[in-house]
PDB file of C-alpha atoms in Angstrom:
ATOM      1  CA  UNK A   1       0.000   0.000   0.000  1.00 95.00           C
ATOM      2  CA  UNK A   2       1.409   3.311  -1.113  1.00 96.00           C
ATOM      3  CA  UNK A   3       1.495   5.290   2.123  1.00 98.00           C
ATOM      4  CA  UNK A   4       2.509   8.392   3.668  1.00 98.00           C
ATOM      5  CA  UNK A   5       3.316   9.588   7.304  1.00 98.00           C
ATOM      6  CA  UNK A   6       3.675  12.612   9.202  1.00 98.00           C
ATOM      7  CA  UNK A   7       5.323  12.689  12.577  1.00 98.00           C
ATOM      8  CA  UNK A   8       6.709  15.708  14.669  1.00 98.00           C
ATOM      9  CA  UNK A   9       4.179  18.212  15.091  1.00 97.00           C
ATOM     10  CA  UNK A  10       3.450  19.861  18.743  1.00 97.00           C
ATOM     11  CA  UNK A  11       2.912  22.591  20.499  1.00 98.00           C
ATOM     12  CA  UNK A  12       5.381  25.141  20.718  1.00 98.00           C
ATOM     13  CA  UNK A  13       6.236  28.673  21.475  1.00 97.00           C
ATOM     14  CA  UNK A  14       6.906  31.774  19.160  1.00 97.00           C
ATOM     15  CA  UNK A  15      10.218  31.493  17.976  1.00 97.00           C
ATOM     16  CA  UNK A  16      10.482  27.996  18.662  1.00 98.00           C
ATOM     17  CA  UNK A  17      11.749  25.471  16.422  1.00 98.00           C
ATOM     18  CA  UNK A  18      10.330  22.233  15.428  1.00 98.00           C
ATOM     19  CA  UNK A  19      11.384  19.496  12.689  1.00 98.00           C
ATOM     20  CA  UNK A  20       8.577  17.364  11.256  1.00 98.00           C
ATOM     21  CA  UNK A  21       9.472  13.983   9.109  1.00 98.00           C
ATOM     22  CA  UNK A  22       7.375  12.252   6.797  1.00 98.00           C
ATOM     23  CA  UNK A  23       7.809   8.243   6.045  1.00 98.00           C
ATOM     24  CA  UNK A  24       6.818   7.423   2.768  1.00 98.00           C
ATOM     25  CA  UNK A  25       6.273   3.084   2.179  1.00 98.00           C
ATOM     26  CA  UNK A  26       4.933   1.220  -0.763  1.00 97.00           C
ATOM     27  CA  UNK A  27       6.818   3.255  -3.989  1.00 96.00           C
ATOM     28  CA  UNK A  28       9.989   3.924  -4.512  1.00 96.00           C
ATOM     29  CA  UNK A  29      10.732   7.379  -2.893  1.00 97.00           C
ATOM     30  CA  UNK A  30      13.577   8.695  -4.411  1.00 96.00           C
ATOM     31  CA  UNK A  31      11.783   8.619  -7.771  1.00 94.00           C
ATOM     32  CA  UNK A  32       9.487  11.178  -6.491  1.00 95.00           C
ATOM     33  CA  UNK A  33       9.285  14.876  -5.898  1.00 95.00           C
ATOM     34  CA  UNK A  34       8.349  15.737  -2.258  1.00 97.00           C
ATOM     35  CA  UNK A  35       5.897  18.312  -1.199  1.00 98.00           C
ATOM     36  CA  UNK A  36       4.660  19.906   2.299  1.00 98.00           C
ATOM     37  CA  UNK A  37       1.365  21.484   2.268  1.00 98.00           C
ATOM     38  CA  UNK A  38      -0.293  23.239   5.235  1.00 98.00           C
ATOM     39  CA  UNK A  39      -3.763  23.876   6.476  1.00 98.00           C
ATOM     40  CA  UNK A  40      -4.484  26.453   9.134  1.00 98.00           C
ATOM     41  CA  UNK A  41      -7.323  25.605  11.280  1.00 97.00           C
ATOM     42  CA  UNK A  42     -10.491  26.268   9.653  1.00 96.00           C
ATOM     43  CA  UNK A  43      -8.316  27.489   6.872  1.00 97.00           C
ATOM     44  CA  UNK A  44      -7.930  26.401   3.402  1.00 97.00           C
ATOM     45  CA  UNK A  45      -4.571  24.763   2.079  1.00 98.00           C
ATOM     46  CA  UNK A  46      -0.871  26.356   1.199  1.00 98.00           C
ATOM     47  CA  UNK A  47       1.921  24.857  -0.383  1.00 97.00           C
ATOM     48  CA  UNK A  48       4.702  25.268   1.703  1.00 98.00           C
ATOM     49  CA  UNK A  49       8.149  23.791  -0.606  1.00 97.00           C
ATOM     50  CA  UNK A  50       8.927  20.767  -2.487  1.00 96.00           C
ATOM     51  CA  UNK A  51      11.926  19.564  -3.335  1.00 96.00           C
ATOM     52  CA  UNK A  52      13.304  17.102  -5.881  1.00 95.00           C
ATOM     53  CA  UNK A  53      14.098  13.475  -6.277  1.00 95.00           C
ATOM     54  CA  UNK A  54      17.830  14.004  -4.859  1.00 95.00           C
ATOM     55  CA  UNK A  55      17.650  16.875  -2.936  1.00 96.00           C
ATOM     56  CA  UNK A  56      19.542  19.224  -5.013  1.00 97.00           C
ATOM     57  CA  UNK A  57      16.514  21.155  -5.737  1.00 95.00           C
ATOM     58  CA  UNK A  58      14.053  23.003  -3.429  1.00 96.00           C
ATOM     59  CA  UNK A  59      11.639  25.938  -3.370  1.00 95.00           C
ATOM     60  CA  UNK A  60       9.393  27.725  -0.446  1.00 96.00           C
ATOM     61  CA  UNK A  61       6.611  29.969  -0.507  1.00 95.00           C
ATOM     62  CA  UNK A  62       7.470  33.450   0.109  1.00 95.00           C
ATOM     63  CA  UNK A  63       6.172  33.394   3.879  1.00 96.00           C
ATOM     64  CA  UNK A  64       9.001  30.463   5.474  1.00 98.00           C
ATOM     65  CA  UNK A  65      11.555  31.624   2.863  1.00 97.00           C
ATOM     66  CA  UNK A  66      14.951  31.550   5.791  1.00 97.00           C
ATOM     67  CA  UNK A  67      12.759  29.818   8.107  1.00 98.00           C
ATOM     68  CA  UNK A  68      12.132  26.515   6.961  1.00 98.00           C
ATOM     69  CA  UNK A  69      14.317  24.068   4.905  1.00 98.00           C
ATOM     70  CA  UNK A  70      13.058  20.806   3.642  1.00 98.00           C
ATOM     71  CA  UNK A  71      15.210  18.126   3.146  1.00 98.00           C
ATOM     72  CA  UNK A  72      15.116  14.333   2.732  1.00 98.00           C
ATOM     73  CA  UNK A  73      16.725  10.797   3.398  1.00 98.00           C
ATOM     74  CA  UNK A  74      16.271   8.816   0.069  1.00 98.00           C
ATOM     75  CA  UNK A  75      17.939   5.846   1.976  1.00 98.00           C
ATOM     76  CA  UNK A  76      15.059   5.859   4.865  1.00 98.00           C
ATOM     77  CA  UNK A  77      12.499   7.049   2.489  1.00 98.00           C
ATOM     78  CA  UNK A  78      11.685   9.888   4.402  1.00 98.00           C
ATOM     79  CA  UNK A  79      10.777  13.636   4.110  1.00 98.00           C
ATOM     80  CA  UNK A  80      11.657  16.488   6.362  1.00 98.00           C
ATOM     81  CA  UNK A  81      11.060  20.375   7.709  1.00 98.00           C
ATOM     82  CA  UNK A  82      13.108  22.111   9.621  1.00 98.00           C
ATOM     83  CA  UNK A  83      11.192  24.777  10.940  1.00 98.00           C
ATOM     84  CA  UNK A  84      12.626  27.672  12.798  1.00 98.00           C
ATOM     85  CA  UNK A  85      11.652  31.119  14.180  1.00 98.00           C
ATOM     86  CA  UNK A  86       7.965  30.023  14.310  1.00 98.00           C
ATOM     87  CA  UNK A  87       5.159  32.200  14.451  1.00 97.00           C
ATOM     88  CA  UNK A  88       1.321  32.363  15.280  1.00 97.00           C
ATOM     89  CA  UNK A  89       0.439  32.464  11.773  1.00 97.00           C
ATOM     90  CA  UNK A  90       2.505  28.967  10.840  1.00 98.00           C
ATOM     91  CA  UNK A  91      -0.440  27.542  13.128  1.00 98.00           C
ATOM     92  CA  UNK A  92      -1.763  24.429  10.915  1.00 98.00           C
ATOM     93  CA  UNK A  93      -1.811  21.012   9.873  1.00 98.00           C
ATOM     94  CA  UNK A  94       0.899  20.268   8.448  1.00 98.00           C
ATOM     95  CA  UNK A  95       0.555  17.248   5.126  1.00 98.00           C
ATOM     96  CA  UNK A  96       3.525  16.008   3.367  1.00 98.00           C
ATOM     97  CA  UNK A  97       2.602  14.571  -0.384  1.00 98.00           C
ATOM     98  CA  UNK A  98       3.918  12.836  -3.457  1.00 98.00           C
ATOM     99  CA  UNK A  99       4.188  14.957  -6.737  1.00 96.00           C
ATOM    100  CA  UNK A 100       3.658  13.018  -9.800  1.00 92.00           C
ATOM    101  CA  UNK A 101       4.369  14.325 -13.071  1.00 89.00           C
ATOM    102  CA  UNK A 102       1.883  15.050 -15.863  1.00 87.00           C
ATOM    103  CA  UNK A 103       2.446  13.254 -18.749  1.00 84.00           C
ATOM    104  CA  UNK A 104       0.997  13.117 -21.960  1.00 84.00           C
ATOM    105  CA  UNK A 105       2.033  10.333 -24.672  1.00 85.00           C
ATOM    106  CA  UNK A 106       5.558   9.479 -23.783  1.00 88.00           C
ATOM    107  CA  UNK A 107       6.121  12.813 -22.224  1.00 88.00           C
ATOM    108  CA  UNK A 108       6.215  13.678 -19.002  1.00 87.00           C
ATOM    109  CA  UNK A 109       6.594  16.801 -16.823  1.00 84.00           C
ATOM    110  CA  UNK A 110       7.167  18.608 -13.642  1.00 83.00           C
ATOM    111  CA  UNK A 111       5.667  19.803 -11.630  1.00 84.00           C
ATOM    112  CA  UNK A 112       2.625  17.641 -11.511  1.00 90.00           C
ATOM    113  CA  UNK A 113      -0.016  16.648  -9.159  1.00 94.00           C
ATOM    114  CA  UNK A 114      -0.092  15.890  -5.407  1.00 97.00           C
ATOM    115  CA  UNK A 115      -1.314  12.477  -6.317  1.00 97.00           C
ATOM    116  CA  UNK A 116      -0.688  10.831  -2.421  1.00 98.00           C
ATOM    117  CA  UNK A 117      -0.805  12.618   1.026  1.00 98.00           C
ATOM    118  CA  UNK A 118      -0.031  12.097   4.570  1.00 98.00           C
ATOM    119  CA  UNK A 119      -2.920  11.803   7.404  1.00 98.00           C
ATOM    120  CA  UNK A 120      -1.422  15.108   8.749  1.00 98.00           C
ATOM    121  CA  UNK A 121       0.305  16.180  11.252  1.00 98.00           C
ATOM    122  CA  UNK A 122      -0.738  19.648  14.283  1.00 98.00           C
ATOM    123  CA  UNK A 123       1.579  22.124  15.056  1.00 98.00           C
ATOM    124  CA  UNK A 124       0.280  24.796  17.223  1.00 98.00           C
ATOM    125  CA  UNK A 125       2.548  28.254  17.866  1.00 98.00           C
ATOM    126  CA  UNK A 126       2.054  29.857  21.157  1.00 95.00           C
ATOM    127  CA  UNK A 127       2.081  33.404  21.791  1.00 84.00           C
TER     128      UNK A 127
ATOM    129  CA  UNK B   1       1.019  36.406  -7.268  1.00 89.00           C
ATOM    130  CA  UNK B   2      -1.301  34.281  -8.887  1.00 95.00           C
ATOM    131  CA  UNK B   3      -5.000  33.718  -7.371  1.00 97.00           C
ATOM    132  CA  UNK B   4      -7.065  31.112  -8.187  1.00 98.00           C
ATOM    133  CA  UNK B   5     -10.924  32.089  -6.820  1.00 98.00           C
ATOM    134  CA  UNK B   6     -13.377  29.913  -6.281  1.00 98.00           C
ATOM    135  CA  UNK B   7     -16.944  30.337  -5.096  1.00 98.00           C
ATOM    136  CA  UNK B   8     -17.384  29.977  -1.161  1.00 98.00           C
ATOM    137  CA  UNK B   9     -20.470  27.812  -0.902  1.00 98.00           C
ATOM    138  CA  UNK B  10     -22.113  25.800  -3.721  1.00 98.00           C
ATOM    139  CA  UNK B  11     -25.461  23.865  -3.008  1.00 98.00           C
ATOM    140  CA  UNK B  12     -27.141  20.578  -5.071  1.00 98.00           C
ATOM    141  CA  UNK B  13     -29.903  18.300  -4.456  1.00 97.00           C
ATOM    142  CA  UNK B  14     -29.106  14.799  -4.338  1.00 97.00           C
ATOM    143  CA  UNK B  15     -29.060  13.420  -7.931  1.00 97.00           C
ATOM    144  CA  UNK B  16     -28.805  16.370  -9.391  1.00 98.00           C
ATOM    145  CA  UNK B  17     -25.268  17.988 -10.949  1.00 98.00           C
ATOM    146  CA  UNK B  18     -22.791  19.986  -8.997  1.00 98.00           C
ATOM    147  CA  UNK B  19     -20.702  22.427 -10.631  1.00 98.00           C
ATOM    148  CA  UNK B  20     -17.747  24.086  -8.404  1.00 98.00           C
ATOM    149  CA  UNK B  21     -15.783  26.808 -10.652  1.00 98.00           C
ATOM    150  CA  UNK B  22     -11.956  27.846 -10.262  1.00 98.00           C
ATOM    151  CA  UNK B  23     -10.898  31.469 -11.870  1.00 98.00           C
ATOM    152  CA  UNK B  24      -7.202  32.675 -12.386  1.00 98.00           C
ATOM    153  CA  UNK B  25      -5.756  34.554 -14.936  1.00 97.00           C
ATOM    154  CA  UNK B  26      -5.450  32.477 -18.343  1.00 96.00           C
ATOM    155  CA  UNK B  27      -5.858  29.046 -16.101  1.00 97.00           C
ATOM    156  CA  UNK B  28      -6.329  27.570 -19.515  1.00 96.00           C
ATOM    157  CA  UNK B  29      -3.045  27.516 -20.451  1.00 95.00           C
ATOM    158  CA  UNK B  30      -1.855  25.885 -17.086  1.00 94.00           C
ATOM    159  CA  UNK B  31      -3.907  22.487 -16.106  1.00 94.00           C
ATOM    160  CA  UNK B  32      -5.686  22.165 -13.004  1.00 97.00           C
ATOM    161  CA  UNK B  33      -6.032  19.628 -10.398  1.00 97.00           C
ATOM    162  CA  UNK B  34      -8.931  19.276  -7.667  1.00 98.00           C
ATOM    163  CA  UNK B  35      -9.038  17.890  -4.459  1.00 98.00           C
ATOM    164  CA  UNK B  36     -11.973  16.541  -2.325  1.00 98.00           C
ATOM    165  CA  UNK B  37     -11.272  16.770   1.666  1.00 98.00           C
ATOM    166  CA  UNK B  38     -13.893  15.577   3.980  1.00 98.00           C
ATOM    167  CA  UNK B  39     -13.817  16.946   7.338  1.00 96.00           C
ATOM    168  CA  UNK B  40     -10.798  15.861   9.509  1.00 96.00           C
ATOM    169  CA  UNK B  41      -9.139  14.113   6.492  1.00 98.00           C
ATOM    170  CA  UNK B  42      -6.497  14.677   4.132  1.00 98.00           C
ATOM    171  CA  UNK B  43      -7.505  15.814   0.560  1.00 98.00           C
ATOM    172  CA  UNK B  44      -7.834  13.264  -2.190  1.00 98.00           C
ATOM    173  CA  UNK B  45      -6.720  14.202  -5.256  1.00 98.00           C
ATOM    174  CA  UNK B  46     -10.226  13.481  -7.896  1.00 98.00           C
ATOM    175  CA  UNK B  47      -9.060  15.459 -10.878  1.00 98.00           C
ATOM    176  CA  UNK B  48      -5.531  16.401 -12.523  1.00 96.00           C
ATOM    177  CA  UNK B  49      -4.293  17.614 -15.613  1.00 95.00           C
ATOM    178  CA  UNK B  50      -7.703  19.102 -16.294  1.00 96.00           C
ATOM    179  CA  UNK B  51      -9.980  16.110 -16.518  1.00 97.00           C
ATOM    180  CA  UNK B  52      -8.525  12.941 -15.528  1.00 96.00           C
ATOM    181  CA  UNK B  53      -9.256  10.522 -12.937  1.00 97.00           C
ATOM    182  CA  UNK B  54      -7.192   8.896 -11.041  1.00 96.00           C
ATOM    183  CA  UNK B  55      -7.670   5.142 -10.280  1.00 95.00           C
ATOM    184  CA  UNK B  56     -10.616   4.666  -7.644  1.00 96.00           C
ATOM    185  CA  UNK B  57     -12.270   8.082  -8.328  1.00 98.00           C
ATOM    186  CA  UNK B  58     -15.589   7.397  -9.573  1.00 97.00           C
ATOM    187  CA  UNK B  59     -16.998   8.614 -12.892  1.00 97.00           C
ATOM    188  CA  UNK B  60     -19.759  11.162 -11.835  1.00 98.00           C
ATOM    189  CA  UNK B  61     -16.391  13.395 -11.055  1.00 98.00           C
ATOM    190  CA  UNK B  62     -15.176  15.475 -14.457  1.00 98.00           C
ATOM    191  CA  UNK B  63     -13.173  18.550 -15.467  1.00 98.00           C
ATOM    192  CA  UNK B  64     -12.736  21.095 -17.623  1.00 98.00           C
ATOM    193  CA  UNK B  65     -10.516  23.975 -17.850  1.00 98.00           C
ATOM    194  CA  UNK B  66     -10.600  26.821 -20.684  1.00 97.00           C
ATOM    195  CA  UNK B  67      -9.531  30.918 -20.650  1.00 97.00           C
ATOM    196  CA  UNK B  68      -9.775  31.512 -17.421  1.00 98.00           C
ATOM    197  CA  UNK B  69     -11.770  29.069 -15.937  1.00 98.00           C
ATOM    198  CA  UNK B  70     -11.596  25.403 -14.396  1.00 98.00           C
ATOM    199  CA  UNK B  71     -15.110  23.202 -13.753  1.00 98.00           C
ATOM    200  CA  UNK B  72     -15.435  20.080 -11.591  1.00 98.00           C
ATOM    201  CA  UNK B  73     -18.828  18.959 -12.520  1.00 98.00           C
ATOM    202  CA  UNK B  74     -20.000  15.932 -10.146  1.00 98.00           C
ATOM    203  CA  UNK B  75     -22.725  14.179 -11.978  1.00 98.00           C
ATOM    204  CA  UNK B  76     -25.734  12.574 -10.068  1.00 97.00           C
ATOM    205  CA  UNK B  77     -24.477  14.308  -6.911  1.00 98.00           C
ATOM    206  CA  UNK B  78     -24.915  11.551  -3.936  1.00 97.00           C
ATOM    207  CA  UNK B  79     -24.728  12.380  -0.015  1.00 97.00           C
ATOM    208  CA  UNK B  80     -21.441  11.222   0.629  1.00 97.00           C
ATOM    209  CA  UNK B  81     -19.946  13.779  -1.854  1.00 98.00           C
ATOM    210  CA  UNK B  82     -20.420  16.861   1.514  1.00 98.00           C
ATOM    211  CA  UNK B  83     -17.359  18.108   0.939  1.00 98.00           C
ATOM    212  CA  UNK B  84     -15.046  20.738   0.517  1.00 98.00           C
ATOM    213  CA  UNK B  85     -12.891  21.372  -3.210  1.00 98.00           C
ATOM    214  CA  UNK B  86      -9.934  22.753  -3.968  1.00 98.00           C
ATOM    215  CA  UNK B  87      -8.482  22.979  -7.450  1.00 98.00           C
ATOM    216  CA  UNK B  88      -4.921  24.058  -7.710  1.00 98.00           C
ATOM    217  CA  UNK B  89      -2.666  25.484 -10.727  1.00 97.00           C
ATOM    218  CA  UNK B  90       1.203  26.077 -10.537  1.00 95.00           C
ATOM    219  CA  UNK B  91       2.327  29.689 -11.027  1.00 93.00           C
ATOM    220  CA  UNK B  92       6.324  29.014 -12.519  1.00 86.00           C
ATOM    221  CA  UNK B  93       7.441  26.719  -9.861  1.00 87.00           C
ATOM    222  CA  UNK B  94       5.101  27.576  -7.059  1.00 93.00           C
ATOM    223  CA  UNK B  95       1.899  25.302  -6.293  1.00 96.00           C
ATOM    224  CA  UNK B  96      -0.790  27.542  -5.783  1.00 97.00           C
ATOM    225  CA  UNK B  97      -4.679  26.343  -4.592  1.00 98.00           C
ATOM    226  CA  UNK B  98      -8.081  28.186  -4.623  1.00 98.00           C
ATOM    227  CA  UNK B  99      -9.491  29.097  -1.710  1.00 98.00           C
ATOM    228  CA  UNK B 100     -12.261  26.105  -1.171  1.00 98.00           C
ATOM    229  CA  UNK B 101     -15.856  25.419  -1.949  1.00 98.00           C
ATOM    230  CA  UNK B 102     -18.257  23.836   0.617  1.00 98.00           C
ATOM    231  CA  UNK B 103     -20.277  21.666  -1.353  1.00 98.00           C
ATOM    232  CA  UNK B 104     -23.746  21.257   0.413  1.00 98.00           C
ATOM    233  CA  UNK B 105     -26.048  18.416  -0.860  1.00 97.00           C
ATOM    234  CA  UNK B 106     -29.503  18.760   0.826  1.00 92.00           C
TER     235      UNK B 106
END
């Protein structure tokens, strides 16, 4: 079974730091683009970064840009974010997911679609 | 930054058809994926590159996308569909989603 999951989250306090991992099981994992996508509560849902099949690669939405890094363990088949300097409004549930790529014919190409996520995983920033 | 807008609230009888919009800037020249999330569960992706299915999603679910707008269109709308949907676009390299619809089915 192709799977996905979080681990990590808590509470914390502004400022804080806190590093969230994601095991991935059933695929192979280093064939895959990584994303982590964030909900806040009651909220709708934000990419945070993904980051490519060997790590090399990696982009953030404007708002954790020198906050957060994502990073990964191809050999455990696992996902990561490092998240420092934490504030009130980085309040959410936090999803890892698989990117697959689009393809058409033979083609194929990145980025594609969030095609498998994690159950989730709470992180609450306290003021 | 790009926006992708989508209507707050949409509303459907049971066995009627659902249709949840998705608005951004020439989204027709980008595909579009949608997600279903039910409440306290992770989303579930029902529709990428415009219109496809993924294995498992059943066929009342379809999509569209053209100028500047995406459709889901669930066909013979059942209970269980209660939901809220997402679509989502990239903007260069950055994933970016609408803001939700709660679909109602009363």
């Amino acid at each position: 079974e192709v799977q996905l999951v979080e681990s990590g989250g808590g509470l914390v306090q502004r400022g804080g730091s806190l590093r969230l991992s994601c095991a991935g099981s059933g695929f192979a994992f280093n064939s895959y683009y990584m994303t982590w996508v964030r909900q806040a509560p009651g909220g709708g849902l934000e990419w945070v970064a993904n980051i490519n099949q060997d790590g090399s690669e990696k982009l953030y939405v404007d708002s954790v840009k020198g906050r957060f890094s994502i990073s990964r363990d191809n050999a455990k088949n696992s996902l990561f974010l490092q998240m420092s300097g934490l504030r009130a409004d980085d309040t959410a549930v936090y999803f890892c997911a698989r990117e697959s790529p689009y393809c058409s014919g033979d083609k194929c190409y990145l980025p594609g679609s969030f095609d498998i996520w994690g159950q989730g995983t709470m992180v609450a920033v306290s003021s | 930054s790009y926006t992708l807008t989508q209507p707050p609230s949409v509303s459907v009888s049971p066995g009627q058809t659902a249709t949840i919009t998705c608005s951004g800037d020439e989204l027709g020249d980008r595909y579009a994926c949608w997600f279903q999330q039910k409440p306290g569960q992770s989303p579930v992706l029902i529709i990428y590159q415009d219109y496809k299915r993924p294995s498992g999603i059943p066929e009342r679910f379809s999509g569209s996308n053209s100028g500047n707008t995406a459709t889901l269109t669930i066909s013979g709308t059942q209970p269980l569909d209660e939901a809220d949907y997402y679509c989502q676009a990239w903007d260069s390299s950055t994933a970016v989603f609408g803001g939700g619809t709660k679909l109602t089915v009363l």
